Short mmCIF file of C-alpha atoms and ligand atoms in Angstrom, two decimals:
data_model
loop_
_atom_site.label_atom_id
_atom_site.label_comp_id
_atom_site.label_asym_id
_atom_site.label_seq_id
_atom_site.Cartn_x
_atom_site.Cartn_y
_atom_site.Cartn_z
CA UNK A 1 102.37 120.82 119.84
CA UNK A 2 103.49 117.66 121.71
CA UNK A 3 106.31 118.93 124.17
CA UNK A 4 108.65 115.81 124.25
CA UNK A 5 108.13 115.12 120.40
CA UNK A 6 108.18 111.75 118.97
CA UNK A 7 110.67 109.83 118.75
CA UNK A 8 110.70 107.16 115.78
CA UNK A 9 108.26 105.36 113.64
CA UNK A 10 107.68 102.38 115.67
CA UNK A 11 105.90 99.46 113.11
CA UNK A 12 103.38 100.10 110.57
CA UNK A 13 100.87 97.20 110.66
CA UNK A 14 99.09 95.97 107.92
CA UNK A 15 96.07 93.65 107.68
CA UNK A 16 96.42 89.83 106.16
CA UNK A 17 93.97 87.04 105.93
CA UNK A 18 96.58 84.85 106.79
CA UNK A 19 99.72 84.85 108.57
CA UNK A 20 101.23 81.98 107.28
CA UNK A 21 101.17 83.04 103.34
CA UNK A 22 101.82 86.57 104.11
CA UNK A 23 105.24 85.20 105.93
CA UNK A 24 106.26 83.39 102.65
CA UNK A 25 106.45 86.95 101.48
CA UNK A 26 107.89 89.12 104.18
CA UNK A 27 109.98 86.09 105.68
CA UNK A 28 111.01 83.76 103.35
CA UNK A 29 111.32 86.35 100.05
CA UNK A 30 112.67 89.67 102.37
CA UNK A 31 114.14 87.39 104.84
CA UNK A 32 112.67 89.56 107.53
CA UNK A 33 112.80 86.84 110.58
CA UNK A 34 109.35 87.30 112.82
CA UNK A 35 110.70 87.65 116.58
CA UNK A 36 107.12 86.40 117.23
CA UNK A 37 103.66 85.88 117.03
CA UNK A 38 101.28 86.49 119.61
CA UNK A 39 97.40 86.52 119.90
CA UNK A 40 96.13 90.35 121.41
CA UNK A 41 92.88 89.16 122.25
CA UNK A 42 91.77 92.54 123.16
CA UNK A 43 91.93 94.12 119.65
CA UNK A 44 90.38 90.70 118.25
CA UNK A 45 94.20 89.73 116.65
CA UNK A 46 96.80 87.72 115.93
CA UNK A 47 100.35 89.68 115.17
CA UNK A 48 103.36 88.48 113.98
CA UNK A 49 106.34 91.13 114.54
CA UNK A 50 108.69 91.41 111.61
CA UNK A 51 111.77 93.73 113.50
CA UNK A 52 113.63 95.68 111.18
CA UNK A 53 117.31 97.72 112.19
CA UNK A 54 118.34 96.06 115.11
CA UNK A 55 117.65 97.93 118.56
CA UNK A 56 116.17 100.48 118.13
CA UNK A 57 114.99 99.99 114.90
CA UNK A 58 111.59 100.05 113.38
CA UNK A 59 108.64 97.03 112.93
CA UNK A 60 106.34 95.80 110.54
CA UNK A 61 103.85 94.35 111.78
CA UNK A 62 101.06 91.51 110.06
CA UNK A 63 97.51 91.33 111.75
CA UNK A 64 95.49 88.58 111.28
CA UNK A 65 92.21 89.04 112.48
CA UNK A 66 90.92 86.11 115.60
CA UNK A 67 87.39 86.39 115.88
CA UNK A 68 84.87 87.45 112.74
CA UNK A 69 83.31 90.33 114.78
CA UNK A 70 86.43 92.71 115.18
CA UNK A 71 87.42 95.89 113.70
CA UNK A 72 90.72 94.03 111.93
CA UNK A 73 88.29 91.39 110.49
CA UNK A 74 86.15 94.05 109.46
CA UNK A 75 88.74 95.96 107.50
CA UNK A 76 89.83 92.52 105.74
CA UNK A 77 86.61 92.17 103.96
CA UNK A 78 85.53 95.78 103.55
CA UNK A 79 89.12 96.34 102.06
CA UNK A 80 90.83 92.90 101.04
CA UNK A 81 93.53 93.79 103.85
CA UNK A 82 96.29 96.40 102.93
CA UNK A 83 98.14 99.15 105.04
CA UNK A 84 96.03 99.56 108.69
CA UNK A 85 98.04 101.91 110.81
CA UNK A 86 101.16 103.78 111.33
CA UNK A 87 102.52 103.72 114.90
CA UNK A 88 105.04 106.69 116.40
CA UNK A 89 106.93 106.53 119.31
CA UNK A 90 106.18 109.31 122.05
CA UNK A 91 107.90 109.25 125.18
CA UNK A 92 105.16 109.96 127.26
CA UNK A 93 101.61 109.04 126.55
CA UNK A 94 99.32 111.06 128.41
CA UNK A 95 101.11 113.78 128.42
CA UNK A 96 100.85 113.39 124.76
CA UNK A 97 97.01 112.64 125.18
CA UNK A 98 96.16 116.06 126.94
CA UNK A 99 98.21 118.23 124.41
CA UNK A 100 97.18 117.16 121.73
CA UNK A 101 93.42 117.00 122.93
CA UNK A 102 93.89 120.48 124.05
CA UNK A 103 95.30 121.30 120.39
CA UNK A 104 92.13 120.20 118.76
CA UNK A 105 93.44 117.12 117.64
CA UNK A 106 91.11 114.40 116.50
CA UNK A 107 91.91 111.46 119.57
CA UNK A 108 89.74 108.41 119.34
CA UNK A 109 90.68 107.14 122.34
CA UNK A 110 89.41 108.88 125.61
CA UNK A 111 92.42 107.03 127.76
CA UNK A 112 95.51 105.20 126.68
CA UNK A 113 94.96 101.57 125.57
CA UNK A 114 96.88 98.38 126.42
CA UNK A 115 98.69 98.24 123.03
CA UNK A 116 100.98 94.80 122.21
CA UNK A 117 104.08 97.30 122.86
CA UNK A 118 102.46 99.14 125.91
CA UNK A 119 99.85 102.31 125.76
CA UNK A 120 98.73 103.72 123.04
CA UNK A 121 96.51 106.40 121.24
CA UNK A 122 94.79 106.62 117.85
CA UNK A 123 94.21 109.50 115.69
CA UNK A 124 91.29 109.73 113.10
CA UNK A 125 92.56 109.40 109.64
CA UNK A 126 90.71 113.04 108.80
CA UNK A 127 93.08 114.89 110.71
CA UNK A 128 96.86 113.01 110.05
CA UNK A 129 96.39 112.69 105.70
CA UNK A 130 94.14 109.97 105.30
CA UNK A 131 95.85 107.42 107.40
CA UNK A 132 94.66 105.52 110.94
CA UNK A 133 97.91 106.88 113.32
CA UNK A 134 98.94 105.33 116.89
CA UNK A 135 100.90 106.88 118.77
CA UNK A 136 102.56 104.66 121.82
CA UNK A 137 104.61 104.65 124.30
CA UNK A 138 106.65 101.67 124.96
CA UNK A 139 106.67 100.03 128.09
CA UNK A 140 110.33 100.10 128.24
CA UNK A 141 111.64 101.62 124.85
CA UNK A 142 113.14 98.48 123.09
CA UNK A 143 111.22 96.79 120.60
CA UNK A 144 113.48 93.45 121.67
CA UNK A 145 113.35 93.34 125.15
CA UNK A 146 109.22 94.26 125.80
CA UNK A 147 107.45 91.03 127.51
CA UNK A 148 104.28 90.64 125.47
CA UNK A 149 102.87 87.82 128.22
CA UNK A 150 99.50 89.00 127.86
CO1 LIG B 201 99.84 99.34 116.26
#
């Protein structure tokens, strides 16, 4: 069992072929304002971050996929886009790592990875219901305030 627990759901991110059209959705019919957009080259993305709740509160967030070749891009044809991952807050990361490794736990990552929030983990969808899970630890525990200069 992880020691420190987690904390929060921290954004659930969810696959788009476009940014733009999904924001006349999410921004213009919820009125959900992005606090950005920013290309994670590393994960073959571009994110916009639709903050929900104030500090401290929660974030959907819309991946377009950059470059043909990724995993994101992959998903969008295989599955037209939908629901990707869920993302929990843990306070510590590889702490978090080396229980739950120990527990059995299905970890597809053999380190933490630079995340767009900070490090992170993912867990195979066989062992968490039949969804992709992060978990992550932020690099300073506000949604608002994290500098996502890449
Ligand atoms: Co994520």
């Amino acid at each position: 069992m992880l020691s420190e627990g987690v904390k929060r759901i921290d954004h659930v991110a969810i696959v788009v072929r476009d940014l733009e059209s999904a924001l006349t959705f999410y921004r213009d019919m919820l009125g959900i304002v992005p606090s950005r957009v920013l290309e994670f080259p590393q994960e073959g993305v571009r994110i916009a971050f639709l903050p929900l709740g104030g500090s401290g509160g929660s974030e959907i967030e819309l991946l377009e996929p950059s470059i043909p070749e990724g995993s994101v891009a992959r998903f969008l044809e295989q599955r037209g886009g939908g629901l990707h991952h869920i993302c929990l807050e843990v306070p510590d990361i590889d702490r978090a790592l080396d229980e739950l490794r120990a527990a059995g736990a299905r970890v597809l990552d053999e380190s933490p990875r630079p995340t767009a929030e900070g490090r992170g983990i993912f867990l195979h969808p066989k062992g968490t219901g039949g969804v992709l899970l992060e978990l992550v630890q932020r690099t300073d525990g506000n949604p608002e305030k994290i500098d996502t200069t890449p």
